[in-house]
Short mmCIF file of C-alpha atoms and ligand atoms in Angstrom, two decimals:
data_model
loop_
_atom_site.label_atom_id
_atom_site.label_comp_id
_atom_site.label_asym_id
_atom_site.label_seq_id
_atom_site.Cartn_x
_atom_site.Cartn_y
_atom_site.Cartn_z
CA MET A 9 42.89 -53.34 57.12
CA ARG A 10 43.41 -49.75 58.25
CA GLU A 11 45.92 -47.76 56.17
CA GLN A 12 46.29 -44.62 58.27
CA PRO A 13 48.14 -44.71 61.57
CA LEU A 14 45.90 -44.76 64.66
CA VAL A 15 46.34 -43.02 68.01
CA VAL A 16 44.07 -44.11 70.86
CA VAL A 17 43.79 -41.58 73.67
CA ALA A 18 42.26 -42.85 76.92
CA ASN A 19 42.61 -41.88 80.56
CA ARG A 20 44.36 -45.18 81.27
CA LEU A 21 47.01 -47.07 79.34
CA PRO A 22 46.15 -50.77 79.02
CA VAL A 23 49.09 -51.79 81.23
CA ASP A 24 49.73 -52.72 84.85
CA GLU A 25 53.03 -52.63 86.63
CA THR A 26 54.03 -55.92 88.22
CA ILE A 27 57.09 -57.04 90.12
CA SER A 28 58.67 -60.15 88.60
CA GLU A 29 60.00 -63.09 90.62
CA THR A 30 63.51 -61.67 90.39
CA GLY A 31 62.25 -58.39 91.87
CA THR A 32 62.41 -56.28 88.70
CA ARG A 33 59.55 -54.00 87.60
CA GLU A 34 57.68 -55.19 84.54
CA TRP A 35 54.76 -53.90 82.51
CA ARG A 36 52.01 -56.31 81.48
CA ARG A 37 48.95 -55.80 79.37
CA SER A 38 46.06 -55.32 81.78
CA PRO A 39 43.21 -57.79 81.36
CA GLY A 40 39.81 -56.81 80.06
CA GLY A 41 38.44 -53.33 79.56
CA LEU A 42 38.95 -51.11 76.60
CA VAL A 43 42.00 -52.89 75.27
CA THR A 44 39.99 -56.05 74.64
CA ALA A 45 37.40 -54.00 72.83
CA LEU A 46 39.99 -52.27 70.67
CA ARG A 47 42.30 -55.22 70.04
CA PRO A 48 40.84 -56.04 66.62
CA VAL A 49 41.56 -52.54 65.31
CA LEU A 50 44.92 -52.08 66.96
CA GLY A 51 46.76 -54.07 64.29
CA GLY A 52 47.60 -52.60 60.89
CA ALA A 53 49.50 -49.37 60.25
CA GLY A 54 51.37 -48.05 63.34
CA THR A 55 49.28 -47.71 66.49
CA THR A 56 50.05 -45.63 69.55
CA TRP A 57 48.14 -45.52 72.82
CA VAL A 58 48.34 -42.34 74.88
CA GLY A 59 47.24 -42.57 78.53
CA TRP A 60 48.12 -42.53 82.18
CA ALA A 61 50.15 -45.52 83.44
CA GLY A 62 48.76 -45.44 87.01
CA GLY A 63 50.86 -44.06 89.87
CA THR A 64 51.84 -40.44 90.26
CA GLY A 65 55.07 -38.61 89.50
CA PRO A 66 57.10 -38.60 86.26
CA ALA A 67 55.82 -40.69 83.34
CA PRO A 68 57.60 -44.04 82.91
CA GLU A 69 59.20 -45.12 79.61
CA LEU A 70 57.19 -48.12 78.45
CA PRO A 71 57.94 -50.91 76.01
CA ALA A 72 55.55 -51.51 73.11
CA ILE A 73 52.90 -54.09 74.03
CA ASP A 74 51.44 -56.38 71.34
CA GLY A 75 52.99 -54.07 68.73
CA VAL A 76 51.28 -50.98 70.15
CA THR A 77 53.52 -48.07 71.16
CA MET A 78 52.72 -46.86 74.68
CA ARG A 79 53.04 -43.15 75.55
CA ALA A 80 52.53 -42.40 79.22
CA VAL A 81 51.04 -39.09 80.37
CA PRO A 82 52.13 -38.16 83.91
CA LEU A 83 49.77 -37.08 86.71
CA SER A 84 50.77 -35.54 90.02
CA ASP A 85 49.12 -36.57 93.29
CA LEU A 86 47.10 -33.38 93.32
CA GLU A 87 46.02 -33.82 89.71
CA PHE A 88 44.94 -37.39 90.39
CA GLU A 89 42.83 -36.08 93.22
CA GLN A 90 41.35 -33.08 91.42
CA TYR A 91 41.09 -34.20 87.79
CA TYR A 92 40.43 -37.95 88.19
CA GLU A 93 38.75 -38.42 91.55
CA GLY A 94 37.32 -34.90 91.52
CA PHE A 95 36.00 -33.51 88.23
CA ALA A 96 35.82 -36.82 86.33
CA ASN A 97 34.44 -39.05 89.08
CA ALA A 98 32.70 -36.78 91.58
CA THR A 99 31.31 -34.16 89.15
CA LEU A 100 30.78 -35.74 85.71
CA TRP A 101 30.22 -39.40 86.65
CA PRO A 102 27.25 -38.83 89.01
CA LEU A 103 25.75 -36.06 86.86
CA TYR A 104 25.88 -38.16 83.69
CA HIS A 105 24.24 -41.06 85.53
CA ASP A 106 21.00 -39.19 86.19
CA ALA A 107 22.55 -37.57 89.29
CA VAL A 108 21.74 -40.73 91.28
CA GLU A 109 24.32 -39.31 93.71
CA GLN A 110 24.71 -35.56 94.18
CA PRO A 111 27.41 -34.20 91.81
CA VAL A 112 29.97 -31.93 93.48
CA PHE A 113 31.38 -28.87 91.70
CA HIS A 114 34.70 -27.25 92.67
CA ARG A 115 36.46 -24.60 90.62
CA ARG A 116 39.91 -26.01 91.41
CA TRP A 117 38.82 -29.41 90.02
CA TRP A 118 37.87 -27.72 86.76
CA GLU A 119 41.30 -26.04 86.59
CA ALA A 120 42.97 -29.44 87.02
CA TYR A 121 40.66 -31.03 84.42
CA GLN A 122 41.69 -28.38 81.88
CA THR A 123 45.40 -28.72 82.69
CA VAL A 124 45.33 -32.51 82.34
CA ASN A 125 43.23 -32.42 79.16
CA ARG A 126 45.79 -29.98 77.67
CA ARG A 127 48.57 -32.38 78.57
CA PHE A 128 46.78 -35.31 76.90
CA ALA A 129 46.13 -33.19 73.78
CA ALA A 130 49.81 -32.19 73.59
CA ALA A 131 50.90 -35.83 74.00
CA ALA A 132 48.48 -36.96 71.27
CA ALA A 133 49.65 -34.14 68.95
CA GLN A 134 53.21 -35.28 69.43
CA ALA A 135 52.43 -38.97 68.94
CA ALA A 136 50.29 -38.62 65.80
CA PRO A 137 51.95 -38.92 62.39
CA PRO A 138 50.60 -36.56 59.66
CA GLY A 139 47.04 -37.42 58.65
CA ALA A 140 46.58 -39.98 61.45
CA ILE A 141 43.28 -41.01 62.97
CA VAL A 142 42.99 -40.13 66.65
CA TRP A 143 40.31 -41.85 68.73
CA ILE A 144 39.68 -40.20 72.09
CA GLN A 145 37.81 -42.18 74.74
CA ASP A 146 35.36 -41.19 77.43
CA TYR A 147 34.32 -38.49 79.86
CA HIS A 148 37.75 -37.88 81.37
CA LEU A 149 38.94 -36.26 78.15
CA GLN A 150 36.07 -34.22 76.77
CA LEU A 151 38.19 -31.12 76.11
CA VAL A 152 40.83 -33.02 74.14
CA PRO A 153 39.07 -33.05 70.72
CA ALA A 154 39.04 -29.23 70.40
CA LEU A 155 42.46 -28.76 72.03
CA LEU A 156 43.98 -31.32 69.67
CA ARG A 157 42.33 -29.81 66.60
CA GLU A 158 43.93 -26.46 67.46
CA LEU A 159 47.34 -28.09 67.60
CA ARG A 160 46.88 -30.45 64.65
CA PRO A 161 44.18 -29.53 62.13
CA ASP A 162 45.45 -32.26 59.77
CA LEU A 163 44.16 -35.10 61.99
CA ARG A 164 40.93 -37.08 61.76
CA ILE A 165 39.54 -36.85 65.29
CA GLY A 166 36.96 -39.17 66.83
CA PHE A 167 35.46 -39.24 70.32
CA PHE A 168 33.51 -42.06 71.99
CA MET A 169 31.57 -41.66 75.23
CA HIS A 170 31.32 -44.92 77.19
CA ILE A 171 28.90 -43.61 79.81
CA PRO A 172 25.44 -42.08 79.36
CA PHE A 173 25.24 -38.50 78.10
CA PRO A 174 22.54 -36.64 80.00
CA PRO A 175 19.63 -34.53 78.80
CA PRO A 176 19.93 -30.70 78.81
CA GLU A 177 17.91 -30.46 82.05
CA LEU A 178 20.80 -32.18 83.87
CA PHE A 179 23.80 -31.19 81.77
CA LYS A 180 22.96 -27.51 82.11
CA GLN A 181 23.76 -27.71 85.84
CA LEU A 182 27.46 -27.84 84.93
CA PRO A 183 29.03 -24.42 85.54
CA ARG A 184 31.39 -25.00 82.56
CA ARG A 185 28.82 -26.55 80.22
CA ALA A 186 29.65 -24.44 77.15
CA GLU A 187 33.37 -25.19 77.36
CA LEU A 188 32.71 -28.91 77.74
CA LEU A 189 30.45 -28.93 74.68
CA ARG A 190 32.93 -26.93 72.60
CA GLY A 191 35.61 -29.43 73.63
CA LEU A 192 33.59 -32.36 72.32
CA LEU A 193 32.70 -30.57 69.10
CA GLY A 194 36.37 -30.45 68.15
CA ALA A 195 35.84 -34.04 66.94
CA ASP A 196 34.75 -35.03 63.42
CA LEU A 197 32.55 -37.76 64.88
CA VAL A 198 31.14 -37.98 68.41
CA GLY A 199 29.91 -41.50 69.24
CA PHE A 200 27.54 -42.57 72.01
CA GLN A 201 26.26 -45.93 73.23
CA ASN A 202 22.73 -45.20 72.06
CA SER A 203 20.42 -42.71 70.41
CA GLY A 204 19.63 -41.03 73.77
CA GLY A 205 23.15 -39.61 73.96
CA VAL A 206 22.99 -38.51 70.31
CA HIS A 207 19.72 -36.71 70.83
CA ASN A 208 20.96 -35.02 74.02
CA LEU A 209 24.12 -33.64 72.37
CA LEU A 210 22.15 -32.31 69.40
CA ARG A 211 19.72 -30.50 71.72
CA LEU A 212 22.55 -29.11 73.84
CA ALA A 213 24.48 -27.81 70.83
CA GLU A 214 21.35 -25.96 69.77
CA ARG A 215 20.28 -24.65 73.16
CA VAL A 216 23.58 -23.88 74.88
CA LEU A 217 25.78 -22.95 71.91
CA GLY A 218 23.06 -21.75 69.52
CA LEU A 219 24.42 -23.95 66.70
CA ARG A 220 22.46 -25.24 63.71
CA VAL A 221 21.57 -28.89 63.89
CA ARG A 222 20.17 -31.11 61.18
CA HIS A 223 19.65 -34.86 61.31
CA GLN A 224 22.73 -36.17 63.06
CA GLU A 225 25.00 -33.25 62.24
CA ILE A 226 26.00 -30.06 63.99
CA GLU A 227 27.32 -27.02 62.11
CA SER A 228 30.22 -25.68 64.15
CA GLY A 229 31.92 -22.72 62.41
CA ASP A 230 33.08 -23.92 59.02
CA ARG A 231 32.99 -27.58 60.08
CA VAL A 232 30.31 -30.21 60.37
CA VAL A 233 30.44 -32.51 63.39
CA ARG A 234 28.70 -35.84 62.97
CA VAL A 235 27.05 -37.59 65.90
CA GLY A 236 26.05 -41.26 66.04
CA ALA A 237 25.10 -44.26 68.17
CA PHE A 238 27.59 -47.15 68.30
CA PRO A 239 26.61 -49.64 71.01
CA ILE A 240 29.78 -51.27 72.35
CA SER A 241 30.00 -55.02 72.78
CA ILE A 242 32.32 -57.85 73.80
CA ASP A 243 34.53 -60.42 72.10
CA VAL A 244 31.75 -62.99 71.85
CA ALA A 245 33.73 -65.76 70.13
CA ALA A 246 36.59 -65.53 72.65
CA LEU A 247 34.26 -65.74 75.65
CA GLU A 248 32.28 -68.58 74.07
CA GLY A 249 35.54 -70.46 73.60
CA ILE A 250 36.41 -70.03 77.27
CA ALA A 251 32.91 -70.89 78.48
CA MET A 252 32.82 -74.04 76.37
CA SER A 253 36.11 -75.44 77.66
CA PRO A 254 35.91 -78.60 79.78
CA GLN A 255 37.82 -76.89 82.63
CA VAL A 256 35.23 -74.12 82.87
CA GLU A 257 32.36 -76.57 82.71
CA LEU A 258 33.94 -78.57 85.52
CA ARG A 259 34.63 -75.45 87.54
CA ALA A 260 30.97 -74.40 87.16
CA GLU A 261 29.87 -77.74 88.61
CA GLN A 262 32.36 -77.36 91.41
CA ILE A 263 31.04 -73.88 92.23
CA ARG A 264 27.51 -75.28 92.47
CA ALA A 265 28.75 -78.05 94.75
CA ASP A 266 30.71 -75.58 96.90
CA LEU A 267 27.50 -73.60 97.35
CA GLY A 268 25.75 -76.77 98.58
CA ASN A 269 24.05 -77.61 95.26
CA PRO A 270 21.15 -75.20 95.77
CA GLN A 271 18.17 -75.44 93.40
CA ARG A 272 18.72 -71.88 92.24
CA ILE A 273 21.79 -69.65 92.18
CA MET A 274 21.36 -65.95 91.60
CA LEU A 275 24.44 -63.95 90.59
CA GLY A 276 25.44 -60.29 90.57
CA VAL A 277 28.81 -59.15 89.14
CA ASP A 278 29.59 -55.46 89.32
CA ARG A 279 32.21 -52.88 89.89
CA LEU A 280 31.35 -51.61 93.37
CA ASP A 281 29.66 -48.42 92.15
CA TYR A 282 26.51 -46.65 93.28
CA THR A 283 25.19 -46.60 89.71
CA LYS A 284 25.03 -50.40 89.58
CA GLY A 285 21.99 -50.70 91.86
CA ILE A 286 23.58 -53.26 94.19
CA GLU A 287 21.69 -51.93 97.20
CA HIS A 288 18.34 -52.07 95.37
CA ARG A 289 19.03 -55.68 94.35
CA LEU A 290 19.96 -56.70 97.91
CA LYS A 291 16.84 -55.03 99.25
CA ALA A 292 14.60 -56.90 96.81
CA TYR A 293 16.25 -60.20 97.74
CA ARG A 294 15.98 -59.42 101.46
CA GLU A 295 12.24 -58.78 101.12
CA LEU A 296 11.77 -61.98 99.13
CA LEU A 297 13.45 -63.86 101.98
CA ALA A 298 11.35 -62.02 104.55
CA ASP A 299 8.12 -62.76 102.63
CA GLY A 300 9.13 -66.44 102.39
CA ARG A 301 8.87 -66.34 98.58
CA VAL A 302 12.52 -67.39 98.41
CA LYS A 303 14.24 -69.67 100.90
CA VAL A 304 17.80 -70.47 101.89
CA PRO A 305 19.32 -73.03 101.17
CA ASP A 306 17.11 -73.73 98.09
CA THR A 307 18.14 -70.38 96.62
CA VAL A 308 21.33 -68.39 97.25
CA LEU A 309 22.72 -65.14 95.92
CA VAL A 310 26.36 -64.74 94.92
CA GLN A 311 27.38 -61.10 94.74
CA VAL A 312 30.78 -60.32 93.23
CA ALA A 313 31.79 -56.70 93.70
CA VAL A 314 35.17 -55.52 92.44
CA PRO A 315 36.58 -52.68 94.56
CA SER A 316 36.64 -49.42 92.65
CA ARG A 317 37.70 -45.76 93.18
CA GLU A 318 38.14 -46.51 96.85
CA ARG A 319 39.53 -43.12 97.80
CA VAL A 320 36.36 -41.30 96.70
CA GLY A 321 34.02 -40.71 99.66
CA HIS A 322 30.82 -41.98 98.01
CA TYR A 323 32.52 -45.25 97.13
CA ARG A 324 33.80 -45.92 100.66
CA LEU A 325 30.33 -45.23 102.02
CA LEU A 326 28.77 -47.60 99.49
CA ARG A 327 31.17 -50.39 100.38
CA ASP A 328 30.34 -49.99 104.07
CA LYS A 329 26.60 -49.98 103.36
CA VAL A 330 26.72 -53.06 101.13
CA GLU A 331 28.84 -54.98 103.63
CA ARG A 332 26.54 -54.05 106.50
CA GLU A 333 23.49 -55.14 104.50
CA VAL A 334 25.07 -58.46 103.49
CA GLY A 335 26.08 -59.11 107.12
CA GLY A 336 22.55 -58.31 108.32
CA MET A 337 20.94 -60.62 105.77
CA ASN A 338 23.28 -63.47 106.57
CA GLY A 339 22.62 -63.03 110.28
CA GLU A 340 18.89 -63.10 109.76
CA TYR A 341 18.36 -65.56 106.91
CA GLY A 342 21.52 -67.66 106.60
CA ARG A 343 21.91 -71.14 108.01
CA LEU A 344 25.01 -72.65 109.56
CA GLY A 345 27.38 -73.15 106.63
CA VAL A 346 24.89 -71.62 104.14
CA PRO A 347 24.88 -67.83 104.00
CA ALA A 348 22.01 -66.13 102.14
CA VAL A 349 24.49 -63.96 100.27
CA HIS A 350 27.97 -65.07 99.25
CA TYR A 351 29.83 -61.79 98.96
CA LEU A 352 33.16 -61.63 97.10
CA ASN A 353 34.92 -58.30 97.07
CA ARG A 354 37.66 -58.99 94.54
CA SER A 355 38.66 -59.46 90.96
CA PHE A 356 38.53 -62.75 89.01
CA ASP A 357 40.10 -63.94 85.79
CA GLN A 358 37.99 -64.63 82.71
CA GLU A 359 37.84 -68.40 83.30
CA GLU A 360 36.49 -67.98 86.82
CA LEU A 361 33.97 -65.35 85.68
CA ALA A 362 32.83 -67.64 82.84
CA ALA A 363 32.41 -70.51 85.33
CA LEU A 364 30.35 -68.28 87.62
CA TYR A 365 28.16 -67.25 84.68
CA ARG A 366 27.66 -70.88 83.72
CA ALA A 367 26.83 -71.85 87.30
CA ALA A 368 24.21 -69.11 87.73
CA ASP A 369 20.53 -69.77 87.02
CA VAL A 370 19.53 -66.12 87.26
CA MET A 371 21.92 -63.29 86.43
CA VAL A 372 20.79 -60.07 88.08
CA VAL A 373 21.98 -56.85 86.42
CA THR A 374 20.12 -53.91 87.91
CA PRO A 375 21.95 -50.61 87.33
CA LEU A 376 20.09 -47.37 88.01
CA ARG A 377 21.77 -46.04 84.87
CA ASP A 378 24.54 -47.60 82.77
CA GLY A 379 26.06 -46.62 79.42
CA MET A 380 25.95 -50.23 78.21
CA ASN A 381 26.80 -52.88 80.87
CA LEU A 382 29.09 -55.53 79.49
CA VAL A 383 28.37 -58.00 82.28
CA ALA A 384 24.89 -58.62 80.82
CA LYS A 385 26.42 -59.33 77.42
CA GLU A 386 29.11 -61.54 78.93
CA TYR A 387 26.49 -63.66 80.68
CA VAL A 388 24.61 -64.21 77.43
CA ALA A 389 27.80 -65.06 75.53
CA ALA A 390 28.90 -67.51 78.26
CA ARG A 391 25.59 -69.43 78.14
CA VAL A 392 26.68 -71.67 75.28
CA ASP A 393 24.25 -74.24 76.75
CA HIS A 394 21.28 -71.82 76.28
CA GLY A 395 20.60 -72.14 80.00
CA GLY A 396 20.02 -69.41 82.57
CA THR A 397 17.86 -66.30 82.66
CA LEU A 398 18.90 -62.66 82.62
CA VAL A 399 17.17 -60.03 84.73
CA LEU A 400 18.20 -56.66 83.29
CA SER A 401 17.51 -53.06 84.22
CA GLU A 402 15.68 -50.94 81.65
CA PHE A 403 18.23 -48.24 82.43
CA ALA A 404 21.22 -50.17 81.09
CA GLY A 405 22.16 -49.40 77.47
CA ALA A 406 22.22 -53.18 76.90
CA ALA A 407 18.44 -53.36 77.42
CA SER A 408 17.75 -52.01 73.92
CA GLU A 409 19.63 -54.96 72.41
CA LEU A 410 18.93 -57.77 74.90
CA ARG A 411 15.18 -57.43 74.55
CA GLN A 412 14.35 -60.98 75.57
CA ALA A 413 15.79 -60.44 79.05
CA TYR A 414 13.43 -60.05 82.01
CA LEU A 415 13.45 -56.26 82.10
CA VAL A 416 13.04 -54.42 85.41
CA ASN A 417 12.85 -50.92 86.80
CA PRO A 418 15.23 -51.15 89.78
CA HIS A 419 13.40 -48.29 91.53
CA ASP A 420 10.20 -50.35 91.57
CA LEU A 421 10.93 -52.75 94.40
CA ASP A 422 7.68 -54.74 94.10
CA GLY A 423 8.12 -55.03 90.33
CA MET A 424 11.69 -56.19 90.77
CA LYS A 425 10.68 -58.80 93.35
CA ASP A 426 7.97 -60.20 91.06
CA THR A 427 10.35 -60.32 88.11
CA LEU A 428 13.03 -62.08 90.16
CA VAL A 429 10.49 -64.73 91.13
CA ARG A 430 9.37 -65.09 87.50
CA ALA A 431 12.99 -65.53 86.42
CA LEU A 432 13.64 -68.06 89.20
CA ASP A 433 10.54 -70.03 88.19
CA ALA A 434 11.00 -69.64 84.42
CA ASP A 435 9.87 -72.47 82.19
CA PRO A 436 13.14 -73.95 80.85
CA LEU A 437 11.83 -74.01 77.27
CA ASP A 438 10.83 -70.36 77.36
CA ALA A 439 14.13 -69.43 79.04
CA ALA A 440 16.11 -71.27 76.35
CA ARG A 441 14.11 -69.56 73.60
CA ARG A 442 14.91 -66.16 75.09
CA MET A 443 18.58 -67.01 75.53
CA ARG A 444 18.89 -68.26 71.94
CA ALA A 445 17.39 -65.04 70.58
CA MET A 446 19.74 -62.88 72.65
CA ARG A 447 22.74 -64.96 71.62
CA ARG A 448 21.86 -64.62 67.94
CA ASN A 449 21.74 -60.86 68.25
CA LEU A 450 24.97 -60.66 70.23
CA ARG A 451 26.92 -62.77 67.76
CA THR A 452 26.31 -60.34 64.93
CA HIS A 453 26.87 -57.34 67.20
CA ASP A 454 30.20 -58.16 68.79
CA VAL A 455 33.01 -55.81 69.65
CA HIS A 456 34.71 -56.26 66.29
CA ALA A 457 31.58 -55.02 64.56
CA TRP A 458 31.46 -52.07 66.96
CA ALA A 459 35.06 -50.95 66.37
CA ARG A 460 34.78 -51.46 62.61
CA ALA A 461 31.53 -49.51 62.40
CA TYR A 462 32.92 -46.58 64.39
CA LEU A 463 36.19 -46.34 62.48
CA ALA A 464 34.46 -46.70 59.13
CA ALA A 465 32.12 -43.83 60.03
CA LEU A 466 35.05 -41.71 61.24
CA GLN A 467 37.02 -42.24 58.04
CA ASN A 468 34.03 -41.51 55.87
P1 ADQ B 17 31.94 -50.22 83.70
O1 ADQ B 17 31.14 -49.28 84.50
O2 ADQ B 17 33.22 -50.64 84.29
O3 ADQ B 17 32.21 -49.66 82.23
P2 ADQ B 17 30.70 -52.80 82.63
O4 ADQ B 17 30.30 -52.49 81.25
O5 ADQ B 17 29.74 -53.63 83.36
O6 ADQ B 17 30.94 -51.51 83.53
O7 ADQ B 17 32.09 -53.55 82.59
C1 ADQ B 17 32.63 -54.13 83.72
C2 ADQ B 17 33.72 -55.12 83.30
O8 ADQ B 17 34.41 -55.50 84.48
C3 ADQ B 17 33.15 -56.38 82.67
O9 ADQ B 17 33.91 -56.72 81.56
C4 ADQ B 17 33.28 -57.43 83.78
O10 ADQ B 17 33.54 -58.73 83.34
C5 ADQ B 17 34.45 -56.91 84.57
N1 ADQ B 17 34.32 -57.35 85.94
C6 ADQ B 17 33.30 -57.11 86.79
N2 ADQ B 17 33.50 -57.72 87.95
C7 ADQ B 17 34.68 -58.35 87.86
C8 ADQ B 17 35.47 -59.15 88.75
N3 ADQ B 17 35.11 -59.41 90.00
N4 ADQ B 17 36.63 -59.63 88.30
C9 ADQ B 17 37.05 -59.35 87.06
N5 ADQ B 17 36.36 -58.62 86.19
C10 ADQ B 17 35.21 -58.11 86.57
C11 ADQ B 17 31.93 -48.45 81.48
C12 ADQ B 17 30.45 -48.04 81.46
C13 ADQ B 17 29.60 -49.19 80.93
C14 ADQ B 17 30.10 -49.65 79.55
C15 ADQ B 17 31.61 -49.88 79.58
C16 ADQ B 17 32.16 -50.10 78.17
O11 ADQ B 17 30.03 -47.64 82.75
O12 ADQ B 17 28.25 -48.81 80.84
O13 ADQ B 17 29.47 -50.84 79.19
O14 ADQ B 17 32.30 -48.76 80.13
O15 ADQ B 17 31.84 -49.06 77.32
#
């Protein structure tokens, strides 16, 4: 059990505002995401979460949720646009994902990013008791470690990057690269999803800042910053419990029946984001239909795409493109009452997701670049029956752990088509052997192990 108080600093607080039946405003814990990952370490000595509550204008006063004190950081409309949609999601997000979309740089976005990062640092400094551990999350807040250290040198400061961290060749495009690196190096420990991120930060510290680097440490003034890989995971036992329940099993059967009991169901579940390779996946499936290697109604694809960042131009364009493509495929290859692609553009609860996972014969996860990809891990955890096959992009962080998946390069259309067919035609014994091996690995590398490993390293 942790003895020091903990302050988690993340762009978003784990709460959603809802209107109750009597019309009053209420705050509920938001499902999924980071809060699920951190739940096991949130207990113990006092914990505070610093983040934005959603909405613009003054920060609301929030009740504690599950014993965690909530401190809201306000954002104005303009800041939301320039810091969140702008610098975080139109500059850093595409650049860090191999620039699969063109990153946009604007000086006024950078100003807003600095202002908001200063505000988060001040809120964390105020919330943290003496000697507390502060764990800062993700690319939105890269300046906070150094800003916070200036305000509160007594704190133990950790940073974890959930998305990929790019090689110097890409990172060096950023006009404010040195400031961003110095911001990160305010932490005692900088964590990444895998060794690629670690290696890239070490090289950047050397090349851009001229610092001395040895092993996994960077000498920064009179301090040593440690850097490490901590692959994030999911709450395996909780998802297994859900997936095993009779209701979910029944629901999975019902889903298959609703789809017309096809021989094979393929499934994609993604946030609607251009890094997830949804278009590449649809194209491969369309060609398989055109070649006659896959036929409706024997095989169908279910694509679940949760709307995301809908005010950002790239995201609106992507949604339009995906919808046009799905419409085109259904017009060409669907039958009356049996579309080739069942497209669902909304969010589901964990039970429904687990039932979808259990109903799917082939899970298709094909990001062009992804820090980890929890959907792949969720599919494996949900397959308590050892059924199903996973087709997984080499460019997802999860590929280095889920080695028995059918790995694909989503840019290689022919390769992807062949692998999809192999996964559809997999020998059930071989598929079960692969699934068992992945499940064994996942069970010992769940989210509790992740959080414990990171915090132990930070306190060391
Ligand atoms: P994301 O890019 O959001 O996360 P991912 O890891 O796949 O991507 O997580 C998505 C989550 O959303 C999953 O838990 C999934 O179940 C859920 N989800 C997807 N579709 C849903 C739907 N229709 N309804 C409800 N829930 C849905 C970032 C990085 C990733 C990294 C995570 C965690 O981009 O690479 O794995 O952070 O570090």
